[in-house]
CSV table of C-alpha atoms in Angstrom, one decimal:
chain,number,residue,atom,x,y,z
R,4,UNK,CA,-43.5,-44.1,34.3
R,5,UNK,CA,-39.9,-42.9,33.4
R,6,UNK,CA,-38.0,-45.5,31.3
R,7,UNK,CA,-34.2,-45.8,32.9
R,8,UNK,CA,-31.4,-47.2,30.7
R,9,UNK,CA,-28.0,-47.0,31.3
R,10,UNK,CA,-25.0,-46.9,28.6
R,11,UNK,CA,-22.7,-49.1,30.1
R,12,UNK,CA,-21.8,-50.2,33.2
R,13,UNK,CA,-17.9,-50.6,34.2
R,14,UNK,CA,-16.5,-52.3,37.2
R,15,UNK,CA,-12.9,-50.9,38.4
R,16,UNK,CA,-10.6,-52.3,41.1
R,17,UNK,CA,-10.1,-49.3,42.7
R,18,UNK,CA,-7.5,-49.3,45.0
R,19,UNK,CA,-7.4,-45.9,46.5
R,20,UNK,CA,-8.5,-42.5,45.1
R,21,UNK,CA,-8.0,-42.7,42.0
R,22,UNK,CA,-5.8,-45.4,41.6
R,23,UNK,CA,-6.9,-49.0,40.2
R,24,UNK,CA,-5.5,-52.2,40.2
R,25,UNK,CA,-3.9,-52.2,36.9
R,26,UNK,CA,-1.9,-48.6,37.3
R,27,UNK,CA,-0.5,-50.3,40.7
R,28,UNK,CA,0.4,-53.5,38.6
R,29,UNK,CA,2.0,-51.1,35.3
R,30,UNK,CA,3.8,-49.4,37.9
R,31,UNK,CA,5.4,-52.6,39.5
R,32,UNK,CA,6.1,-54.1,35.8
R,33,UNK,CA,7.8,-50.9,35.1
R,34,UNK,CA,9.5,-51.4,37.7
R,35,UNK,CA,10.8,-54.2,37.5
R,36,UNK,CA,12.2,-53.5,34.1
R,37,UNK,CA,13.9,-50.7,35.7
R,38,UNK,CA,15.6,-52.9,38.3
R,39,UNK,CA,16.5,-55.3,35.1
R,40,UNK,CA,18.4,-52.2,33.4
R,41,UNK,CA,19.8,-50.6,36.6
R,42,UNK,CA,23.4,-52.7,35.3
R,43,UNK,CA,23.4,-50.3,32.5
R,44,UNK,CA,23.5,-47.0,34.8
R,45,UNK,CA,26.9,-45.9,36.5
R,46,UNK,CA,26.8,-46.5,40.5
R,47,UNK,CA,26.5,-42.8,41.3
R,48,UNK,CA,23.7,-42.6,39.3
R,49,UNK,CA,21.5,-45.4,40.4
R,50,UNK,CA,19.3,-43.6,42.9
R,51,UNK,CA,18.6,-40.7,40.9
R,52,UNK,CA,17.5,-43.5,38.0
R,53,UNK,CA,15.3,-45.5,40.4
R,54,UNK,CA,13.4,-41.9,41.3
R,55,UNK,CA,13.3,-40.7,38.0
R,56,UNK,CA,12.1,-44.2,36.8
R,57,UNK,CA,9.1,-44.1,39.6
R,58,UNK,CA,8.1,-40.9,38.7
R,59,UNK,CA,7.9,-41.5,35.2
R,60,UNK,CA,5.9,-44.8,35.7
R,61,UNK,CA,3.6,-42.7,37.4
R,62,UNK,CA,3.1,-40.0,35.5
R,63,UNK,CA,2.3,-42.7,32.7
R,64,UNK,CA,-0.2,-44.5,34.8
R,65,UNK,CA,-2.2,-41.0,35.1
R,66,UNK,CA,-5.2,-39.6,33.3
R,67,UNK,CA,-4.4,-38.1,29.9
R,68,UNK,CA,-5.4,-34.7,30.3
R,69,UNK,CA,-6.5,-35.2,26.5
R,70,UNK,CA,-8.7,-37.9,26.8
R,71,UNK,CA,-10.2,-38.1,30.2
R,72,UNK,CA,-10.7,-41.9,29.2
R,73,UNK,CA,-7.3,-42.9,29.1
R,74,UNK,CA,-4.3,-43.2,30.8
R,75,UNK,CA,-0.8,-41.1,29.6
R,76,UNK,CA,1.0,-44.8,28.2
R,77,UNK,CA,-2.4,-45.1,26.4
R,78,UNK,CA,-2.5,-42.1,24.5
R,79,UNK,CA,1.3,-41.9,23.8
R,80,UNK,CA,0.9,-45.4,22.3
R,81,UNK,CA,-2.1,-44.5,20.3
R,82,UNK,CA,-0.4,-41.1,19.1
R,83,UNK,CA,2.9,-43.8,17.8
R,84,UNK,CA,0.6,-46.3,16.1
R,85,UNK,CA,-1.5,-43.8,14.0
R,86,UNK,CA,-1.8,-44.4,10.5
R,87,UNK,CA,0.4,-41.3,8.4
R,88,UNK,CA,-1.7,-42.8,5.1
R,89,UNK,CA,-5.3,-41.5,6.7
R,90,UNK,CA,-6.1,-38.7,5.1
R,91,UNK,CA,-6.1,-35.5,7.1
R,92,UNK,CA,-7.4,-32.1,5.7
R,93,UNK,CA,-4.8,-29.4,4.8
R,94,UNK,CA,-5.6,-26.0,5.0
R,95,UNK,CA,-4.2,-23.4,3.7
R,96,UNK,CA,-2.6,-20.1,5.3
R,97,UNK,CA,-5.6,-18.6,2.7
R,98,UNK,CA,-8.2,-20.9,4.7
R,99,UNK,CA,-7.3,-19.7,7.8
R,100,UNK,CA,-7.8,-16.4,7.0
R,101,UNK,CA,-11.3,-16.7,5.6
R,102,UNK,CA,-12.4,-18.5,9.1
């Protein structure tokens, strides 16, 4: 008899295709915020800000195409909040001809 285990099991609200509840609520927060700045963008403007802001928010709310586990704001906020004092190995142009 085979012995069946499973690593982990994850519940999504999925919405539709890929979509889940919490990319259709970061999308309506950003948003929002966007409708909170709009007084800070000239008149003429306004439109092309609203379309650029939903685009944006949606490209955020994607897959990273680095890490198929997170979203884009995800891994952009991970890349900001790395730690600069972690070492990171140097190499050399010497050691990169040798490899």
């Amino acid at each position: 008899m085979a012995k069946i285990s499973t690593d982990s099991i994850e519940s999504s609200s999925r919405i539709m295709g890929e979509w889940e509840g919490r990319d259709l609520i970061f999308v309506a927060l950003y948003m929002l915020f966007s409708v909170a700045f709009s007084g800070f963008v000239h008149d003429n403007m306004s439109a092309a800000y609203y379309i650029f802001s939903f685009i944006v928010s949606v490209f955020l709310s994607l897959r990273s195409s680095f890490n198929k586990n997170r979203r884009n704001y995800e891994s952009i906020y991970f890349l900001l909040a790395k730690d600069i004092s972690v070492y990171r190995p140097f190499m050399s142009k010497e050691d990169e001809d040798v490899i």
